[in-house]
């Protein structure tokens, strides 16, 4: 790894190891997720002025009024998406800076990620290229309707808050697949939908805070 990628001081491998221990103490149990988050240099996804804060327990601005989700939320959603199994094809809605995308790239065989803000996508592409994430395709699109032509997906993760269950995404979920997203306007909660052979089983989980899912391109 280059010096910039591996980091130094507050962005070093030791800092990532401390992040993993904190995630563990916060209740993240999936060892594959923990190992992944310990390996990915989160600091390259934020502006250099914020790099020293990249491993703190908070979300950070990434420009255009958007944020990189806090590490615990990324870990938790990844853990829910995996459900203890390995992932084939995954769709992410809301690429942002591409950090969650990079995590998914290590957890899944194939990742598609869509973002509505073009300049953010350009940044994310650069970050993912730096990490040589070859199994990822990003696309400038309104993700609220998913990516019908590329489905069905084994996992769909939405990193912006929906006001209601995104019905259009359900048929794009393979049997055995899992959809993880934040739901709500005032108070938001994580929502997990599992596509079993019989039904779409919905579970509402802990409170979270995300930027809203917005329509159209920017
Ligand atoms: N996973 C990202 C989170 C970024 S914030 C990260 O950790 O960096 C959520 C992102 O969702 C924003 O970049 C926002 O522009 C995007 N977004 C909101 N509505 C969207 C939509 N309808 N389609 C695609 N992306 C959307």
PDB file of C-alpha atoms and ligand atoms in Angstrom:
ATOM      1  CA  UNK A   1       0.000   0.000   0.000  1.00  0.00           C
ATOM      2  CA  UNK A   2       1.193   3.567  -0.706  1.00  0.00           C
ATOM      3  CA  UNK A   3       1.905   5.836   2.279  1.00  0.00           C
ATOM      4  CA  UNK A   4      -1.256   7.810   1.580  1.00  0.00           C
ATOM      5  CA  UNK A   5      -3.366   4.662   1.520  1.00  0.00           C
ATOM      6  CA  UNK A   6      -1.836   2.991   4.566  1.00  0.00           C
ATOM      7  CA  UNK A   7      -1.886   6.249   6.551  1.00  0.00           C
ATOM      8  CA  UNK A   8       0.149   7.596   9.472  1.00  0.00           C
ATOM      9  CA  UNK A   9      -0.723   8.703  13.027  1.00  0.00           C
ATOM     10  CA  UNK A  10      -4.476   9.277  13.221  1.00  0.00           C
ATOM     11  CA  UNK A  11      -4.965   7.499   9.883  1.00  0.00           C
ATOM     12  CA  UNK A  12      -2.670   4.532  10.546  1.00  0.00           C
ATOM     13  CA  UNK A  13      -3.337   0.807  10.723  1.00  0.00           C
ATOM     14  CA  UNK A  14      -3.276   1.142  14.537  1.00  0.00           C
ATOM     15  CA  UNK A  15      -6.119   3.640  14.362  1.00  0.00           C
ATOM     16  CA  UNK A  16      -8.089   1.189  12.198  1.00  0.00           C
ATOM     17  CA  UNK A  17      -7.417  -1.562  14.740  1.00  0.00           C
ATOM     18  CA  UNK A  18      -8.827   0.707  17.469  1.00  0.00           C
ATOM     19  CA  UNK A  19     -11.874   1.378  15.287  1.00  0.00           C
ATOM     20  CA  UNK A  20     -12.459  -2.371  15.034  1.00  0.00           C
ATOM     21  CA  UNK A  21     -12.268  -2.746  18.817  1.00  0.00           C
ATOM     22  CA  UNK A  22     -14.739   0.099  19.272  1.00  0.00           C
ATOM     23  CA  UNK A  23     -17.149  -1.435  16.739  1.00  0.00           C
ATOM     24  CA  UNK A  24     -16.889  -4.721  18.611  1.00  0.00           C
ATOM     25  CA  UNK A  25     -17.693  -3.016  21.918  1.00  0.00           C
ATOM     26  CA  UNK A  26     -20.653  -1.321  20.217  1.00  0.00           C
ATOM     27  CA  UNK A  27     -22.096  -4.731  19.426  1.00  0.00           C
ATOM     28  CA  UNK A  28     -20.906  -5.532  15.895  1.00  0.00           C
ATOM     29  CA  UNK A  29     -20.394  -9.298  15.824  1.00  0.00           C
ATOM     30  CA  UNK A  30     -19.771 -10.215  12.193  1.00  0.00           C
ATOM     31  CA  UNK A  31     -16.035 -10.932  12.042  1.00  0.00           C
ATOM     32  CA  UNK A  32     -15.956 -10.599   8.255  1.00  0.00           C
ATOM     33  CA  UNK A  33     -17.367  -7.059   8.508  1.00  0.00           C
ATOM     34  CA  UNK A  34     -14.963  -6.184  11.332  1.00  0.00           C
ATOM     35  CA  UNK A  35     -11.979  -7.483   9.386  1.00  0.00           C
ATOM     36  CA  UNK A  36     -13.073  -5.530   6.313  1.00  0.00           C
ATOM     37  CA  UNK A  37     -13.458  -2.264   8.200  1.00  0.00           C
ATOM     38  CA  UNK A  38     -10.044  -2.794   9.730  1.00  0.00           C
ATOM     39  CA  UNK A  39      -8.545  -3.121   6.270  1.00  0.00           C
ATOM     40  CA  UNK A  40     -10.133  -0.247   4.352  1.00  0.00           C
ATOM     41  CA  UNK A  41      -8.464   3.180   4.661  1.00  0.00           C
ATOM     42  CA  UNK A  42     -11.478   5.325   5.538  1.00  0.00           C
ATOM     43  CA  UNK A  43      -9.384   8.529   5.555  1.00  0.00           C
ATOM     44  CA  UNK A  44      -8.998   8.596   1.760  1.00  0.00           C
ATOM     45  CA  UNK A  45     -12.780   9.067   1.427  1.00  0.00           C
ATOM     46  CA  UNK A  46     -12.857  12.477   3.147  1.00  0.00           C
ATOM     47  CA  UNK A  47     -11.137  15.788   2.411  1.00  0.00           C
ATOM     48  CA  UNK A  48      -7.561  15.932   3.615  1.00  0.00           C
ATOM     49  CA  UNK A  49      -8.457  18.519   6.273  1.00  0.00           C
ATOM     50  CA  UNK A  50     -10.795  15.944   7.858  1.00  0.00           C
ATOM     51  CA  UNK A  51      -8.573  12.873   7.413  1.00  0.00           C
ATOM     52  CA  UNK A  52      -7.458  12.851  11.058  1.00  0.00           C
ATOM     53  CA  UNK A  53     -11.130  12.560  12.096  1.00  0.00           C
ATOM     54  CA  UNK A  54     -12.036   9.809   9.627  1.00  0.00           C
ATOM     55  CA  UNK A  55     -11.982   7.032  12.264  1.00  0.00           C
ATOM     56  CA  UNK A  56     -14.011   8.916  14.880  1.00  0.00           C
ATOM     57  CA  UNK A  57     -17.459   7.748  15.834  1.00  0.00           C
ATOM     58  CA  UNK A  58     -19.308  10.331  13.742  1.00  0.00           C
ATOM     59  CA  UNK A  59     -20.519  11.183  10.285  1.00  0.00           C
ATOM     60  CA  UNK A  60     -18.505  13.827   8.391  1.00  0.00           C
ATOM     61  CA  UNK A  61     -19.346  16.236   5.558  1.00  0.00           C
ATOM     62  CA  UNK A  62     -18.391  15.106   2.035  1.00  0.00           C
ATOM     63  CA  UNK A  63     -19.701  18.200   0.205  1.00  0.00           C
ATOM     64  CA  UNK A  64     -22.984  18.970  -1.574  1.00  0.00           C
ATOM     65  CA  UNK A  65     -24.812  18.843   1.770  1.00  0.00           C
ATOM     66  CA  UNK A  66     -24.137  15.099   2.105  1.00  0.00           C
ATOM     67  CA  UNK A  67     -22.276  13.056   4.723  1.00  0.00           C
ATOM     68  CA  UNK A  68     -20.203   9.902   5.045  1.00  0.00           C
ATOM     69  CA  UNK A  69     -22.084   7.670   7.478  1.00  0.00           C
ATOM     70  CA  UNK A  70     -20.474   7.014  10.861  1.00  0.00           C
ATOM     71  CA  UNK A  71     -18.432   3.795  11.031  1.00  0.00           C
ATOM     72  CA  UNK A  72     -20.856   2.018  13.358  1.00  0.00           C
ATOM     73  CA  UNK A  73     -23.768   2.558  10.980  1.00  0.00           C
ATOM     74  CA  UNK A  74     -21.723   1.290   8.020  1.00  0.00           C
ATOM     75  CA  UNK A  75     -20.722  -1.803  10.000  1.00  0.00           C
ATOM     76  CA  UNK A  76     -24.239  -2.419  11.270  1.00  0.00           C
ATOM     77  CA  UNK A  77     -25.869  -2.127   7.845  1.00  0.00           C
ATOM     78  CA  UNK A  78     -23.204  -4.374   6.311  1.00  0.00           C
ATOM     79  CA  UNK A  79     -23.782  -6.951   9.034  1.00  0.00           C
ATOM     80  CA  UNK A  80     -27.548  -6.851   8.460  1.00  0.00           C
ATOM     81  CA  UNK A  81     -27.106  -7.137   4.705  1.00  0.00           C
ATOM     82  CA  UNK A  82     -24.861 -10.196   5.034  1.00  0.00           C
ATOM     83  CA  UNK A  83     -27.070 -11.872   7.601  1.00  0.00           C
ATOM     84  CA  UNK A  84     -24.133 -14.148   8.371  1.00  0.00           C
ATOM     85  CA  UNK A  85     -23.849 -15.389   4.786  1.00  0.00           C
ATOM     86  CA  UNK A  86     -21.791 -14.394   1.775  1.00  0.00           C
ATOM     87  CA  UNK A  87     -23.165 -11.959  -0.787  1.00  0.00           C
ATOM     88  CA  UNK A  88     -23.413 -12.370  -4.536  1.00  0.00           C
ATOM     89  CA  UNK A  89     -24.778  -9.373  -6.410  1.00  0.00           C
ATOM     90  CA  UNK A  90     -25.462  -6.220  -4.389  1.00  0.00           C
ATOM     91  CA  UNK A  91     -27.074  -2.882  -5.195  1.00  0.00           C
ATOM     92  CA  UNK A  92     -26.254   0.239  -3.181  1.00  0.00           C
ATOM     93  CA  UNK A  93     -28.416   3.337  -3.487  1.00  0.00           C
ATOM     94  CA  UNK A  94     -26.537   6.500  -2.466  1.00  0.00           C
ATOM     95  CA  UNK A  95     -22.835   6.067  -3.294  1.00  0.00           C
ATOM     96  CA  UNK A  96     -21.821   9.334  -1.591  1.00  0.00           C
ATOM     97  CA  UNK A  97     -18.035   9.253  -1.159  1.00  0.00           C
ATOM     98  CA  UNK A  98     -17.936   5.517  -1.852  1.00  0.00           C
ATOM     99  CA  UNK A  99     -16.829   4.252   1.572  1.00  0.00           C
ATOM    100  CA  UNK A 100     -19.761   1.902   2.137  1.00  0.00           C
ATOM    101  CA  UNK A 101     -19.303   0.844  -1.498  1.00  0.00           C
ATOM    102  CA  UNK A 102     -15.679  -0.110  -0.800  1.00  0.00           C
ATOM    103  CA  UNK A 103     -16.777  -2.149   2.211  1.00  0.00           C
ATOM    104  CA  UNK A 104     -19.394  -3.924   0.088  1.00  0.00           C
ATOM    105  CA  UNK A 105     -16.814  -4.611  -2.623  1.00  0.00           C
ATOM    106  CA  UNK A 106     -15.000  -6.838  -0.145  1.00  0.00           C
ATOM    107  CA  UNK A 107     -18.160  -8.517   1.120  1.00  0.00           C
ATOM    108  CA  UNK A 108     -19.873  -9.229  -2.192  1.00  0.00           C
ATOM    109  CA  UNK A 109     -18.968 -10.779  -5.519  1.00  0.00           C
ATOM    110  CA  UNK A 110     -20.365  -7.894  -7.553  1.00  0.00           C
ATOM    111  CA  UNK A 111     -21.487  -4.392  -6.509  1.00  0.00           C
ATOM    112  CA  UNK A 112     -23.585  -1.817  -8.355  1.00  0.00           C
ATOM    113  CA  UNK A 113     -23.908   1.587  -6.738  1.00  0.00           C
ATOM    114  CA  UNK A 114     -26.005   4.554  -7.878  1.00  0.00           C
ATOM    115  CA  UNK A 115     -25.744   8.212  -6.889  1.00  0.00           C
ATOM    116  CA  UNK A 116     -27.868  11.187  -7.987  1.00  0.00           C
ATOM    117  CA  UNK A 117     -25.197  13.915  -7.485  1.00  0.00           C
ATOM    118  CA  UNK A 118     -22.767  13.718 -10.422  1.00  0.00           C
ATOM    119  CA  UNK A 119     -19.709  15.428  -8.845  1.00  0.00           C
ATOM    120  CA  UNK A 120     -19.951  13.160  -5.778  1.00  0.00           C
ATOM    121  CA  UNK A 121     -19.924  10.168  -8.067  1.00  0.00           C
ATOM    122  CA  UNK A 122     -16.752  11.458  -9.751  1.00  0.00           C
ATOM    123  CA  UNK A 123     -15.097  11.661  -6.327  1.00  0.00           C
ATOM    124  CA  UNK A 124     -16.304   8.195  -5.360  1.00  0.00           C
ATOM    125  CA  UNK A 125     -14.989   6.746  -8.634  1.00  0.00           C
ATOM    126  CA  UNK A 126     -11.554   8.190  -7.853  1.00  0.00           C
ATOM    127  CA  UNK A 127     -11.532   6.691  -4.339  1.00  0.00           C
ATOM    128  CA  UNK A 128     -12.636   3.265  -5.556  1.00  0.00           C
ATOM    129  CA  UNK A 129     -10.014   3.330  -8.306  1.00  0.00           C
ATOM    130  CA  UNK A 130      -7.340   4.125  -5.705  1.00  0.00           C
ATOM    131  CA  UNK A 131      -8.396   0.985  -3.831  1.00  0.00           C
ATOM    132  CA  UNK A 132      -8.529  -1.030  -7.062  1.00  0.00           C
ATOM    133  CA  UNK A 133     -12.059  -2.159  -6.324  1.00  0.00           C
ATOM    134  CA  UNK A 134     -12.552  -3.987  -9.614  1.00  0.00           C
ATOM    135  CA  UNK A 135     -15.910  -5.640  -8.861  1.00  0.00           C
ATOM    136  CA  UNK A 136     -17.769  -2.309  -8.478  1.00  0.00           C
ATOM    137  CA  UNK A 137     -19.761  -0.368 -11.067  1.00  0.00           C
ATOM    138  CA  UNK A 138     -21.092   3.075 -10.177  1.00  0.00           C
ATOM    139  CA  UNK A 139     -23.799   4.856 -12.076  1.00  0.00           C
ATOM    140  CA  UNK A 140     -25.290   8.355 -12.148  1.00  0.00           C
ATOM    141  CA  UNK A 141     -28.970   7.627 -11.586  1.00  0.00           C
ATOM    142  CA  UNK A 142     -31.968   8.179  -9.357  1.00  0.00           C
ATOM    143  CA  UNK A 143     -31.840   5.023  -7.278  1.00  0.00           C
ATOM    144  CA  UNK A 144     -35.359   5.162  -5.871  1.00  0.00           C
ATOM    145  CA  UNK A 145     -36.475   2.784  -8.617  1.00  0.00           C
ATOM    146  CA  UNK A 146     -33.450   0.526  -8.237  1.00  0.00           C
ATOM    147  CA  UNK A 147     -31.697  -0.942 -11.271  1.00  0.00           C
ATOM    148  CA  UNK A 148     -34.317  -3.218 -12.745  1.00  0.00           C
ATOM    149  CA  UNK A 149     -32.242  -4.371 -15.737  1.00  0.00           C
ATOM    150  CA  UNK A 150     -29.433  -5.661 -13.489  1.00  0.00           C
ATOM    151  CA  UNK A 151     -31.520  -7.395 -10.808  1.00  0.00           C
ATOM    152  CA  UNK A 152     -32.415  -9.508  -9.001  1.00  0.00           C
ATOM    153  CA  UNK A 153     -29.948  -8.686  -6.216  1.00  0.00           C
ATOM    154  CA  UNK A 154     -28.946 -10.760  -3.201  1.00  0.00           C
ATOM    155  CA  UNK A 155     -28.698  -7.576  -1.200  1.00  0.00           C
ATOM    156  CA  UNK A 156     -29.928  -4.001  -1.608  1.00  0.00           C
ATOM    157  CA  UNK A 157     -28.700  -1.279   0.725  1.00  0.00           C
ATOM    158  CA  UNK A 158     -30.005   2.269   0.696  1.00  0.00           C
ATOM    159  CA  UNK A 159     -27.929   4.886   2.495  1.00  0.00           C
ATOM    160  CA  UNK A 160     -30.485   7.725   2.371  1.00  0.00           C
ATOM    161  CA  UNK A 161     -33.734   7.776   4.338  1.00  0.00           C
ATOM    162  CA  UNK A 162     -36.979   6.774   2.645  1.00  0.00           C
ATOM    163  CA  UNK A 163     -40.374   8.007   3.860  1.00  0.00           C
ATOM    164  CA  UNK A 164     -41.977   4.629   3.140  1.00  0.00           C
ATOM    165  CA  UNK A 165     -41.025   1.104   2.061  1.00  0.00           C
ATOM    166  CA  UNK A 166     -39.600   1.452  -1.471  1.00  0.00           C
ATOM    167  CA  UNK A 167     -42.038  -0.964  -3.158  1.00  0.00           C
ATOM    168  CA  UNK A 168     -40.234  -0.733  -6.519  1.00  0.00           C
ATOM    169  CA  UNK A 169     -37.180  -2.414  -5.003  1.00  0.00           C
ATOM    170  CA  UNK A 170     -38.967  -5.513  -3.695  1.00  0.00           C
ATOM    171  CA  UNK A 171     -39.238  -7.342  -7.053  1.00  0.00           C
ATOM    172  CA  UNK A 172     -35.506  -6.675  -7.557  1.00  0.00           C
ATOM    173  CA  UNK A 173     -34.687  -8.707  -4.450  1.00  0.00           C
ATOM    174  CA  UNK A 174     -33.809 -12.373  -5.091  1.00  0.00           C
ATOM    175  CA  UNK A 175     -35.436 -15.028  -2.896  1.00  0.00           C
ATOM    176  CA  UNK A 176     -33.211 -15.201   0.178  1.00  0.00           C
ATOM    177  CA  UNK A 177     -32.174 -11.589  -0.467  1.00  0.00           C
ATOM    178  CA  UNK A 178     -32.116  -8.766   2.079  1.00  0.00           C
ATOM    179  CA  UNK A 179     -32.949  -5.081   1.780  1.00  0.00           C
ATOM    180  CA  UNK A 180     -31.553  -2.711   4.426  1.00  0.00           C
ATOM    181  CA  UNK A 181     -32.515   0.959   4.586  1.00  0.00           C
ATOM    182  CA  UNK A 182     -33.369   3.823   6.944  1.00  0.00           C
ATOM    183  CA  UNK A 183     -37.048   4.747   7.098  1.00  0.00           C
ATOM    184  CA  UNK A 184     -38.849   7.759   8.569  1.00  0.00           C
ATOM    185  CA  UNK A 185     -38.981  11.515   8.323  1.00  0.00           C
ATOM    186  CA  UNK A 186     -38.585  12.890  11.851  1.00  0.00           C
ATOM    187  CA  UNK A 187     -37.313   9.864  13.727  1.00  0.00           C
ATOM    188  CA  UNK A 188     -35.662   7.338  11.427  1.00  0.00           C
ATOM    189  CA  UNK A 189     -35.125   3.653  12.035  1.00  0.00           C
ATOM    190  CA  UNK A 190     -33.212   0.943  10.247  1.00  0.00           C
ATOM    191  CA  UNK A 191     -35.496  -1.420   8.402  1.00  0.00           C
ATOM    192  CA  UNK A 192     -34.656  -4.941   7.203  1.00  0.00           C
ATOM    193  CA  UNK A 193     -36.776  -6.706   4.613  1.00  0.00           C
ATOM    194  CA  UNK A 194     -36.048 -10.379   3.966  1.00  0.00           C
ATOM    195  CA  UNK A 195     -37.429 -11.994   0.845  1.00  0.00           C
ATOM    196  CA  UNK A 196     -38.312 -15.519   1.927  1.00  0.00           C
ATOM    197  CA  UNK A 197     -39.987 -18.109  -0.316  1.00  0.00           C
ATOM    198  CA  UNK A 198     -43.338 -17.082   1.189  1.00  0.00           C
ATOM    199  CA  UNK A 199     -43.180 -13.368   1.928  1.00  0.00           C
ATOM    200  CA  UNK A 200     -41.319 -10.099   2.388  1.00  0.00           C
ATOM    201  CA  UNK A 201     -40.628 -10.173   6.117  1.00  0.00           C
ATOM    202  CA  UNK A 202     -40.102  -6.703   7.598  1.00  0.00           C
ATOM    203  CA  UNK A 203     -38.211  -5.948  10.821  1.00  0.00           C
ATOM    204  CA  UNK A 204     -37.823  -2.456  12.268  1.00  0.00           C
ATOM    205  CA  UNK A 205     -34.606  -1.914  14.210  1.00  0.00           C
ATOM    206  CA  UNK A 206     -32.686   0.844  16.007  1.00  0.00           C
ATOM    207  CA  UNK A 207     -32.897   4.614  15.465  1.00  0.00           C
ATOM    208  CA  UNK A 208     -30.471   6.153  12.944  1.00  0.00           C
ATOM    209  CA  UNK A 209     -29.852   9.480  11.235  1.00  0.00           C
ATOM    210  CA  UNK A 210     -29.482   9.790   7.466  1.00  0.00           C
ATOM    211  CA  UNK A 211     -29.890  12.458   4.813  1.00  0.00           C
ATOM    212  CA  UNK A 212     -33.182  12.034   2.922  1.00  0.00           C
ATOM    213  CA  UNK A 213     -33.618  10.093  -0.304  1.00  0.00           C
ATOM    214  CA  UNK A 214     -34.290  12.740  -2.956  1.00  0.00           C
ATOM    215  CA  UNK A 215     -35.860  12.388  -6.392  1.00  0.00           C
ATOM    216  CA  UNK A 216     -34.199  13.205  -9.726  1.00  0.00           C
ATOM    217  CA  UNK A 217     -30.609  13.886 -10.737  1.00  0.00           C
ATOM    218  CA  UNK A 218     -28.262  16.643  -9.611  1.00  0.00           C
TER     219      UNK A 218
HETATM  220  N1  LIG B   1     -22.857   5.578   1.778  1.00  0.00           N
HETATM  221  C1  LIG B   1     -22.542   6.974   1.639  1.00  0.00           C
HETATM  222  C2  LIG B   1     -23.672   7.805   2.215  1.00  0.00           C
HETATM  223  C3  LIG B   1     -23.790   9.099   1.564  1.00  0.00           C
HETATM  224  S1  LIG B   1     -25.163  10.044   2.103  1.00  0.00           S
HETATM  225  C4  LIG B   1     -21.246   7.315   2.314  1.00  0.00           C
HETATM  226  O1  LIG B   1     -20.941   6.735   3.365  1.00  0.00           O
HETATM  227  O2  LIG B   1     -20.534   8.196   1.828  1.00  0.00           O
HETATM  228  C5  LIG B   1     -26.450   9.451   1.048  1.00  0.00           C
HETATM  229  C6  LIG B   1     -26.249   9.630  -0.426  1.00  0.00           C
HETATM  230  O3  LIG B   1     -27.463   9.246  -1.069  1.00  0.00           O
HETATM  231  C7  LIG B   1     -25.967  11.051  -0.872  1.00  0.00           C
HETATM  232  O4  LIG B   1     -24.766  11.097  -1.573  1.00  0.00           O
HETATM  233  C8  LIG B   1     -27.170  11.417  -1.737  1.00  0.00           C
HETATM  234  O5  LIG B   1     -26.864  12.269  -2.817  1.00  0.00           O
HETATM  235  C9  LIG B   1     -27.617  10.044  -2.215  1.00  0.00           C
HETATM  236  N2  LIG B   1     -29.005   9.978  -2.685  1.00  0.00           N
HETATM  237  C10 LIG B   1     -30.107  10.555  -2.145  1.00  0.00           C
HETATM  238  N3  LIG B   1     -31.200  10.260  -2.874  1.00  0.00           N
HETATM  239  C11 LIG B   1     -30.788   9.454  -3.886  1.00  0.00           C
HETATM  240  C12 LIG B   1     -31.452   8.816  -4.992  1.00  0.00           C
HETATM  241  N4  LIG B   1     -32.761   8.936  -5.193  1.00  0.00           N
HETATM  242  N5  LIG B   1     -30.713   8.073  -5.838  1.00  0.00           N
HETATM  243  C13 LIG B   1     -29.373   7.944  -5.670  1.00  0.00           C
HETATM  244  N6  LIG B   1     -28.684   8.507  -4.654  1.00  0.00           N
HETATM  245  C14 LIG B   1     -29.380   9.263  -3.777  1.00  0.00           C
END
